[in-house]
Amino acid sequence: MPKTSARLLALLSLLQARRDWPGQLLAERLEVSPRTVRRDVDRLRELGYPIAAFKGPDGGYRLDAGARLPPLLFDDDQAVALAVALRTATATGAGIGEAAARALTTVRQVMPARLRHRVDALDVTAVERAGGPPRPQADPRVLLTLSDAVRARGILRFGYSPAYAPATDDGPPVVRRVEPHRLVTWGGRWYLVAWDLDRGDWRTFRADRITPRTPTGPRFTAREVPGGDVAAFVAARFQGFDAPGAWPCRGEVILDAPASAVAGHLRDGIVEEHGPGRCRLVMGAWSWAGLAAELGRFGVDIEVVGPDELRNAFADLARRFADAAGREDRGSTGPGGLEDRQSNGRRQCP
């Protein structure tokens, strides 16, 4: 490759790595004179790259957004990361599977062989949960509209379809007015976290059920989400902690298993280390018996911290399970917990 072309690619890579580059620093990184940097910048402009110059003591250059998308330059790790993100896009719930597949084909065609092999080795299939309907995909245009409203801090009006509308219901969706705060993903779905102006409270709205109305309303002063952490707030909403409609039964236990092992099998709850090989777990459920049964599925020794209702539920379940198994078999231990157990000659579940 000619030396000038190689230098242009290096200059483009630097301009993409950060927003502002002082001219003198660019010259030092490329080991050329500031005059050569200016000439190379002019060459990139001729190729369609919108490079702006800024003045001042540390005057330099900035790669701006233009009217069209010029050729991009990625290093190996960036190219692989982009390809992996495109390949797994169907699992995001954003409704961009077809566009992502076309983009992946475009990116893959210009990859060197060593990178194509790395990308092709990742074979991913998005599988929906069994026993339920396919998850609705959010419209990418709706996601962009919601994201723009969050960034502009403008009051948003939208139609919101009910979760389970009757087949004969042809009426319009309910119109909501909110202050949009953040767009988040949870469990393969997209949600808008917002302050509901009509209800005077924080709400989460499924993006696939939103039909934005235009124009947007006036600007607002952003509120702070409860707790200050939007990720923790959303997790609490869906896990039933510290939210309207929270789990009516909530208990705390110590499990004879490390937190790392429990977390991998945990749907809802809070887990933290509690000494070597043990962890503290807080969970909720709709009933004390249901909570005790859920905790029992880990298959390890359990120490109940509280409350007494959970301890009583364990005692009641122990009696019922013993009756179901037969009194003579109460001393045997079955497989399937987190810890390894010796087989008693019967076939174990995988």
Short mmCIF file of C-alpha atoms in Angstrom, two decimals:
data_model
loop_
_atom_site.label_atom_id
_atom_site.label_comp_id
_atom_site.label_asym_id
_atom_site.label_seq_id
_atom_site.Cartn_x
_atom_site.Cartn_y
_atom_site.Cartn_z
CA MET A 1 0.00 0.00 0.00
CA PRO A 2 1.44 3.47 -0.87
CA LYS A 3 2.73 5.38 2.07
CA THR A 4 0.27 8.26 1.57
CA SER A 5 -2.73 5.88 1.50
CA ALA A 6 -1.57 4.12 4.65
CA ARG A 7 -1.19 7.50 6.37
CA LEU A 8 -4.71 8.54 5.30
CA LEU A 9 -6.15 5.38 6.84
CA ALA A 10 -4.21 5.99 10.05
CA LEU A 11 -5.47 9.60 10.14
CA LEU A 12 -9.06 8.47 9.61
CA SER A 13 -8.74 5.90 12.37
CA LEU A 14 -7.49 8.56 14.80
CA LEU A 15 -10.30 10.97 13.89
CA GLN A 16 -12.86 8.24 14.58
CA ALA A 17 -11.33 7.40 17.97
CA ARG A 18 -12.12 10.75 19.68
CA ARG A 19 -14.13 13.87 18.97
CA ASP A 20 -11.47 16.61 18.87
CA TRP A 21 -7.86 16.23 17.79
CA PRO A 22 -5.36 19.12 18.13
CA GLY A 23 -3.46 19.47 14.87
CA GLN A 24 -0.06 19.29 16.54
CA LEU A 25 -0.99 16.08 18.37
CA LEU A 26 -2.14 14.49 15.11
CA ALA A 27 1.14 15.44 13.51
CA GLU A 28 3.07 13.85 16.37
CA ARG A 29 1.02 10.63 16.26
CA LEU A 30 1.49 10.31 12.48
CA GLU A 31 5.13 11.47 12.62
CA VAL A 32 4.57 14.12 9.97
CA SER A 33 4.43 17.92 9.85
CA PRO A 34 1.25 19.92 10.58
CA ARG A 35 1.27 20.97 6.92
CA THR A 36 1.10 17.31 5.85
CA VAL A 37 -1.81 16.78 8.22
CA ARG A 38 -3.67 19.67 6.57
CA ARG A 39 -3.09 18.19 3.11
CA ASP A 40 -4.26 14.75 4.26
CA VAL A 41 -7.37 16.25 5.82
CA ASP A 42 -8.16 17.92 2.48
CA ARG A 43 -7.78 14.54 0.73
CA LEU A 44 -10.23 12.92 3.16
CA ARG A 45 -12.70 15.75 2.56
CA GLU A 46 -12.50 15.07 -1.17
CA LEU A 47 -13.45 11.44 -0.42
CA GLY A 48 -16.60 12.59 1.38
CA TYR A 49 -15.50 12.68 5.01
CA PRO A 50 -16.98 15.76 6.78
CA ILE A 51 -13.94 16.94 8.72
CA ALA A 52 -14.33 20.31 10.43
CA ALA A 53 -11.49 22.51 11.62
CA PHE A 54 -11.72 24.34 14.94
CA LYS A 55 -9.65 27.34 16.02
CA GLY A 56 -7.98 28.24 19.29
CA PRO A 57 -4.69 27.62 21.08
CA ASP A 58 -5.09 23.89 20.40
CA GLY A 59 -6.78 24.26 17.03
CA GLY A 60 -7.34 21.02 15.22
CA TYR A 61 -9.87 18.78 13.50
CA ARG A 62 -13.11 16.98 14.19
CA LEU A 63 -14.95 14.26 12.22
CA ASP A 64 -18.54 15.52 12.01
CA ALA A 65 -21.73 13.91 10.78
CA GLY A 66 -22.46 14.59 7.12
CA ALA A 67 -25.36 14.35 4.71
CA ARG A 68 -24.32 10.85 3.62
CA LEU A 69 -22.50 7.94 5.22
CA PRO A 70 -18.88 7.79 4.02
CA PRO A 71 -16.77 4.64 4.12
CA LEU A 72 -15.90 3.68 7.68
CA LEU A 73 -12.72 2.23 9.10
CA PHE A 74 -12.74 -0.35 11.90
CA ASP A 75 -9.95 -2.13 13.66
CA ASP A 76 -10.18 -5.93 14.07
CA ASP A 77 -11.91 -5.88 17.46
CA GLN A 78 -14.43 -3.24 16.34
CA ALA A 79 -15.27 -5.18 13.18
CA VAL A 80 -15.87 -8.41 15.10
CA ALA A 81 -17.93 -6.60 17.76
CA LEU A 82 -20.10 -5.02 15.05
CA ALA A 83 -20.65 -8.35 13.31
CA VAL A 84 -21.55 -10.12 16.56
CA ALA A 85 -24.01 -7.35 17.47
CA LEU A 86 -25.66 -7.62 14.04
CA ARG A 87 -25.87 -11.40 14.26
CA THR A 88 -27.60 -11.29 17.65
CA ALA A 89 -29.88 -8.35 16.76
CA THR A 90 -32.92 -10.58 16.32
CA ALA A 91 -32.86 -11.36 20.05
CA THR A 92 -33.11 -7.68 21.05
CA GLY A 93 -36.81 -7.32 20.31
CA ALA A 94 -36.15 -4.17 18.27
CA GLY A 95 -37.68 -5.49 15.04
CA ILE A 96 -34.48 -4.98 13.02
CA GLY A 97 -33.69 -8.59 12.16
CA GLU A 98 -33.94 -8.21 8.37
CA ALA A 99 -31.99 -4.94 8.26
CA ALA A 100 -29.34 -6.40 10.58
CA ALA A 101 -28.93 -9.44 8.32
CA ARG A 102 -28.36 -7.18 5.29
CA ALA A 103 -25.88 -5.05 7.21
CA LEU A 104 -24.01 -8.16 8.36
CA THR A 105 -23.71 -9.34 4.76
CA THR A 106 -22.30 -5.95 3.76
CA VAL A 107 -19.78 -5.91 6.61
CA ARG A 108 -18.74 -9.52 6.10
CA GLN A 109 -17.98 -8.99 2.40
CA VAL A 110 -15.22 -6.49 3.15
CA MET A 111 -13.70 -8.38 6.08
CA PRO A 112 -10.34 -10.07 5.70
CA ALA A 113 -10.46 -13.86 5.84
CA ARG A 114 -9.09 -14.04 9.39
CA LEU A 115 -12.01 -11.96 10.70
CA ARG A 116 -14.66 -13.71 8.60
CA HIS A 117 -13.62 -17.02 10.17
CA ARG A 118 -14.06 -15.56 13.67
CA VAL A 119 -17.50 -14.16 12.85
CA ASP A 120 -18.68 -17.30 11.03
CA ALA A 121 -17.71 -19.39 14.06
CA LEU A 122 -20.46 -17.66 16.04
CA ASP A 123 -23.69 -19.40 15.06
CA VAL A 124 -26.60 -17.97 17.07
CA THR A 125 -30.28 -18.89 16.91
CA ALA A 126 -32.83 -16.80 18.80
CA VAL A 127 -35.35 -19.14 20.48
CA GLU A 128 -38.58 -17.95 22.09
CA ARG A 129 -39.68 -19.34 25.43
CA ALA A 130 -41.82 -22.42 25.13
CA GLY A 131 -45.44 -22.30 26.22
CA GLY A 132 -46.18 -18.75 25.19
CA PRO A 133 -46.78 -16.60 22.12
CA PRO A 134 -43.82 -15.01 20.29
CA ARG A 135 -42.71 -11.72 21.78
CA PRO A 136 -43.99 -8.68 19.85
CA GLN A 137 -41.19 -6.79 18.13
CA ALA A 138 -40.86 -3.06 18.73
CA ASP A 139 -40.95 -0.89 15.62
CA PRO A 140 -37.47 0.66 15.09
CA ARG A 141 -39.12 3.93 14.07
CA VAL A 142 -41.00 4.04 17.37
CA LEU A 143 -37.77 3.38 19.27
CA LEU A 144 -36.09 6.27 17.46
CA THR A 145 -39.05 8.57 18.23
CA LEU A 146 -38.96 7.63 21.92
CA SER A 147 -35.20 8.08 22.05
CA ASP A 148 -35.50 11.54 20.44
CA ALA A 149 -38.14 12.54 23.01
CA VAL A 150 -35.92 11.39 25.87
CA ARG A 151 -32.98 13.38 24.52
CA ALA A 152 -35.06 16.50 23.79
CA ARG A 153 -36.85 16.32 27.18
CA GLY A 154 -40.16 17.04 25.51
CA ILE A 155 -43.53 15.91 26.89
CA LEU A 156 -44.68 12.94 24.85
CA ARG A 157 -48.24 11.96 23.90
CA PHE A 158 -48.90 8.47 22.63
CA GLY A 159 -51.62 5.91 22.22
CA TYR A 160 -51.11 2.92 24.49
CA SER A 161 -52.79 -0.36 23.59
CA PRO A 162 -53.99 -2.54 26.48
CA ALA A 163 -52.04 -5.69 27.18
CA TYR A 164 -54.95 -8.03 26.49
CA ALA A 165 -57.41 -6.22 24.25
CA PRO A 166 -60.57 -8.21 23.32
CA ALA A 167 -60.68 -9.36 19.71
CA THR A 168 -63.88 -7.33 19.17
CA ASP A 169 -62.47 -4.13 20.68
CA ASP A 170 -62.06 -1.66 17.81
CA GLY A 171 -61.83 1.43 20.00
CA PRO A 172 -58.81 3.71 20.00
CA PRO A 173 -55.94 3.07 22.41
CA VAL A 174 -55.74 5.08 25.62
CA VAL A 175 -53.82 8.34 25.18
CA ARG A 176 -51.05 8.88 27.75
CA ARG A 177 -49.04 12.05 28.50
CA VAL A 178 -45.60 11.48 29.99
CA GLU A 179 -42.21 12.98 30.64
CA PRO A 180 -39.94 10.38 28.96
CA HIS A 181 -36.91 9.52 31.04
CA ARG A 182 -35.09 6.51 29.56
CA LEU A 183 -35.47 3.76 26.96
CA VAL A 184 -34.46 0.36 28.38
CA THR A 185 -34.53 -3.32 27.47
CA TRP A 186 -35.65 -6.11 29.79
CA GLY A 187 -36.20 -9.76 28.96
CA GLY A 188 -36.10 -9.22 25.19
CA ARG A 189 -38.60 -6.35 25.26
CA TRP A 190 -38.18 -2.56 25.04
CA TYR A 191 -39.70 -0.26 27.66
CA LEU A 192 -40.03 3.48 28.13
CA VAL A 193 -39.46 4.67 31.69
CA ALA A 194 -41.44 7.88 32.18
CA TRP A 195 -43.25 10.11 34.64
CA ASP A 196 -46.99 9.78 33.91
CA LEU A 197 -48.44 13.29 34.11
CA ASP A 198 -52.05 12.13 34.50
CA ARG A 199 -51.32 9.58 37.23
CA GLY A 200 -48.57 11.53 38.99
CA ASP A 201 -46.23 8.54 39.26
CA TRP A 202 -43.43 6.69 37.49
CA ARG A 203 -44.49 4.11 34.93
CA THR A 204 -42.89 1.67 32.49
CA PHE A 205 -44.52 1.34 29.06
CA ARG A 206 -43.91 -1.43 26.54
CA ALA A 207 -42.59 0.09 23.33
CA ASP A 208 -44.42 -2.40 21.09
CA ARG A 209 -47.74 -1.09 22.46
CA ILE A 210 -46.88 2.60 21.95
CA THR A 211 -48.16 4.69 19.02
CA PRO A 212 -46.50 8.13 19.28
CA ARG A 213 -48.60 11.23 18.64
CA THR A 214 -47.10 14.33 17.06
CA PRO A 215 -46.15 17.00 17.72
CA THR A 216 -44.46 16.53 21.07
CA GLY A 217 -45.30 18.84 23.94
CA PRO A 218 -43.24 21.52 25.69
CA ARG A 219 -39.89 20.85 27.29
CA PHE A 220 -39.73 19.79 30.93
CA THR A 221 -37.18 19.74 33.72
CA ALA A 222 -35.96 16.18 34.15
CA ARG A 223 -36.89 14.41 37.38
CA GLU A 224 -34.68 11.91 39.15
CA VAL A 225 -35.88 8.33 38.97
CA PRO A 226 -36.52 6.83 42.46
CA GLY A 227 -33.18 5.70 43.87
CA GLY A 228 -31.27 7.56 41.18
CA ASP A 229 -30.44 4.37 39.25
CA VAL A 230 -32.73 3.57 36.32
CA ALA A 231 -31.41 0.00 36.02
CA ALA A 232 -32.14 -0.75 39.68
CA PHE A 233 -35.54 0.93 39.38
CA VAL A 234 -36.57 -1.18 36.38
CA ALA A 235 -35.24 -4.36 37.98
CA ALA A 236 -37.26 -3.64 41.13
CA ARG A 237 -40.41 -3.06 39.08
CA PHE A 238 -40.15 -6.40 37.34
CA GLN A 239 -38.88 -8.34 40.33
CA GLY A 240 -41.68 -7.13 42.58
CA PHE A 241 -39.55 -5.20 45.10
CA ASP A 242 -40.31 -1.67 46.32
CA ALA A 243 -42.97 -1.05 43.71
CA PRO A 244 -46.76 -0.88 43.40
CA GLY A 245 -48.02 -4.46 43.29
CA ALA A 246 -44.89 -5.77 45.03
CA TRP A 247 -44.74 -9.40 46.13
CA PRO A 248 -47.04 -9.83 49.14
CA CYS A 249 -44.71 -12.46 50.62
CA ARG A 250 -41.00 -11.69 50.94
CA GLY A 251 -38.42 -13.69 52.83
CA GLU A 252 -34.71 -13.92 53.52
CA VAL A 253 -32.61 -17.08 53.74
CA ILE A 254 -28.99 -18.25 53.83
CA LEU A 255 -28.15 -20.93 51.26
CA ASP A 256 -25.23 -23.36 51.42
CA ALA A 257 -24.16 -22.43 47.91
CA PRO A 258 -22.00 -19.62 46.48
CA ALA A 259 -23.78 -16.56 45.13
CA SER A 260 -22.35 -17.18 41.65
CA ALA A 261 -24.07 -20.59 41.48
CA VAL A 262 -27.41 -19.29 42.75
CA ALA A 263 -27.45 -16.20 40.53
CA GLY A 264 -27.33 -18.33 37.40
CA HIS A 265 -30.65 -19.98 38.36
CA LEU A 266 -32.33 -16.90 39.82
CA ARG A 267 -35.26 -15.26 38.04
CA ASP A 268 -36.22 -12.71 40.71
CA GLY A 269 -34.48 -11.72 43.91
CA ILE A 270 -31.36 -10.24 45.45
CA VAL A 271 -28.35 -12.47 46.15
CA GLU A 272 -25.00 -11.64 47.77
CA GLU A 273 -22.07 -13.54 49.21
CA HIS A 274 -22.33 -14.60 52.86
CA GLY A 275 -19.04 -16.25 53.71
CA PRO A 276 -17.18 -19.06 51.92
CA GLY A 277 -19.57 -21.19 49.86
CA ARG A 278 -22.68 -19.49 51.24
CA CYS A 279 -24.95 -16.67 50.11
CA ARG A 280 -27.77 -14.48 51.37
CA LEU A 281 -30.90 -14.48 49.24
CA VAL A 282 -33.99 -12.26 49.42
CA MET A 283 -36.95 -13.34 47.28
CA GLY A 284 -40.65 -12.67 46.93
CA ALA A 285 -43.72 -14.64 45.83
CA TRP A 286 -47.50 -14.53 45.86
CA SER A 287 -47.74 -17.00 48.77
CA TRP A 288 -45.51 -18.29 51.55
CA ALA A 289 -45.87 -21.87 50.30
CA GLY A 290 -44.91 -20.75 46.81
CA LEU A 291 -41.86 -18.90 48.15
CA ALA A 292 -40.73 -21.92 50.19
CA ALA A 293 -41.12 -24.19 47.15
CA GLU A 294 -39.18 -21.75 44.98
CA LEU A 295 -36.32 -21.64 47.48
CA GLY A 296 -36.34 -25.43 47.81
CA ARG A 297 -35.59 -25.90 44.13
CA PHE A 298 -31.95 -24.93 44.70
CA GLY A 299 -31.45 -28.31 46.39
CA VAL A 300 -29.09 -27.12 49.16
CA ASP A 301 -29.35 -26.62 52.92
CA ILE A 302 -31.39 -23.55 53.85
CA GLU A 303 -31.26 -21.37 56.95
CA VAL A 304 -34.35 -19.18 57.29
CA VAL A 305 -33.56 -15.66 58.48
CA GLY A 306 -37.19 -14.59 58.46
CA PRO A 307 -40.03 -14.07 58.73
CA ASP A 308 -41.78 -16.76 60.76
CA GLU A 309 -44.39 -17.21 58.01
CA LEU A 310 -41.67 -18.52 55.70
CA ARG A 311 -40.36 -20.87 58.40
CA ASN A 312 -43.87 -22.24 58.96
CA ALA A 313 -44.34 -22.70 55.21
CA PHE A 314 -41.17 -24.84 55.07
CA ALA A 315 -42.49 -27.00 57.92
CA ASP A 316 -45.82 -27.45 56.19
CA LEU A 317 -44.19 -28.33 52.87
CA ALA A 318 -41.84 -30.78 54.60
CA ARG A 319 -44.84 -32.64 55.97
CA ARG A 320 -46.66 -32.66 52.64
CA PHE A 321 -43.57 -33.81 50.72
CA ALA A 322 -42.91 -36.57 53.23
CA ASP A 323 -46.50 -37.81 52.84
CA ALA A 324 -46.18 -37.68 49.04
CA ALA A 325 -42.91 -39.63 49.04
CA GLY A 326 -44.03 -42.24 51.55
CA ARG A 327 -42.91 -42.42 55.16
CA GLU A 328 -40.29 -45.13 54.53
CA ASP A 329 -38.48 -42.99 51.90
CA ARG A 330 -38.11 -39.77 53.90
CA GLY A 331 -34.40 -40.34 54.52
CA SER A 332 -33.43 -40.61 50.84
CA THR A 333 -32.11 -37.65 48.90
CA GLY A 334 -32.91 -37.13 45.24
CA PRO A 335 -30.72 -35.59 42.56
CA GLY A 336 -31.11 -32.27 40.81
CA GLY A 337 -29.80 -29.62 43.25
CA LEU A 338 -26.90 -27.24 42.93
CA GLU A 339 -24.50 -29.50 44.80
CA ASP A 340 -23.34 -32.88 43.54
CA ARG A 341 -25.13 -35.87 45.04
CA GLN A 342 -24.36 -39.55 44.95
CA SER A 343 -26.69 -41.50 42.68
CA ASN A 344 -28.93 -44.03 44.43
CA GLY A 345 -29.22 -46.20 41.33
CA ARG A 346 -32.15 -44.37 39.77
CA ARG A 347 -31.76 -42.38 36.53
CA GLN A 348 -30.84 -38.76 37.19
CA CYS A 349 -32.19 -35.78 35.24
CA PRO A 350 -29.58 -34.13 32.98
#
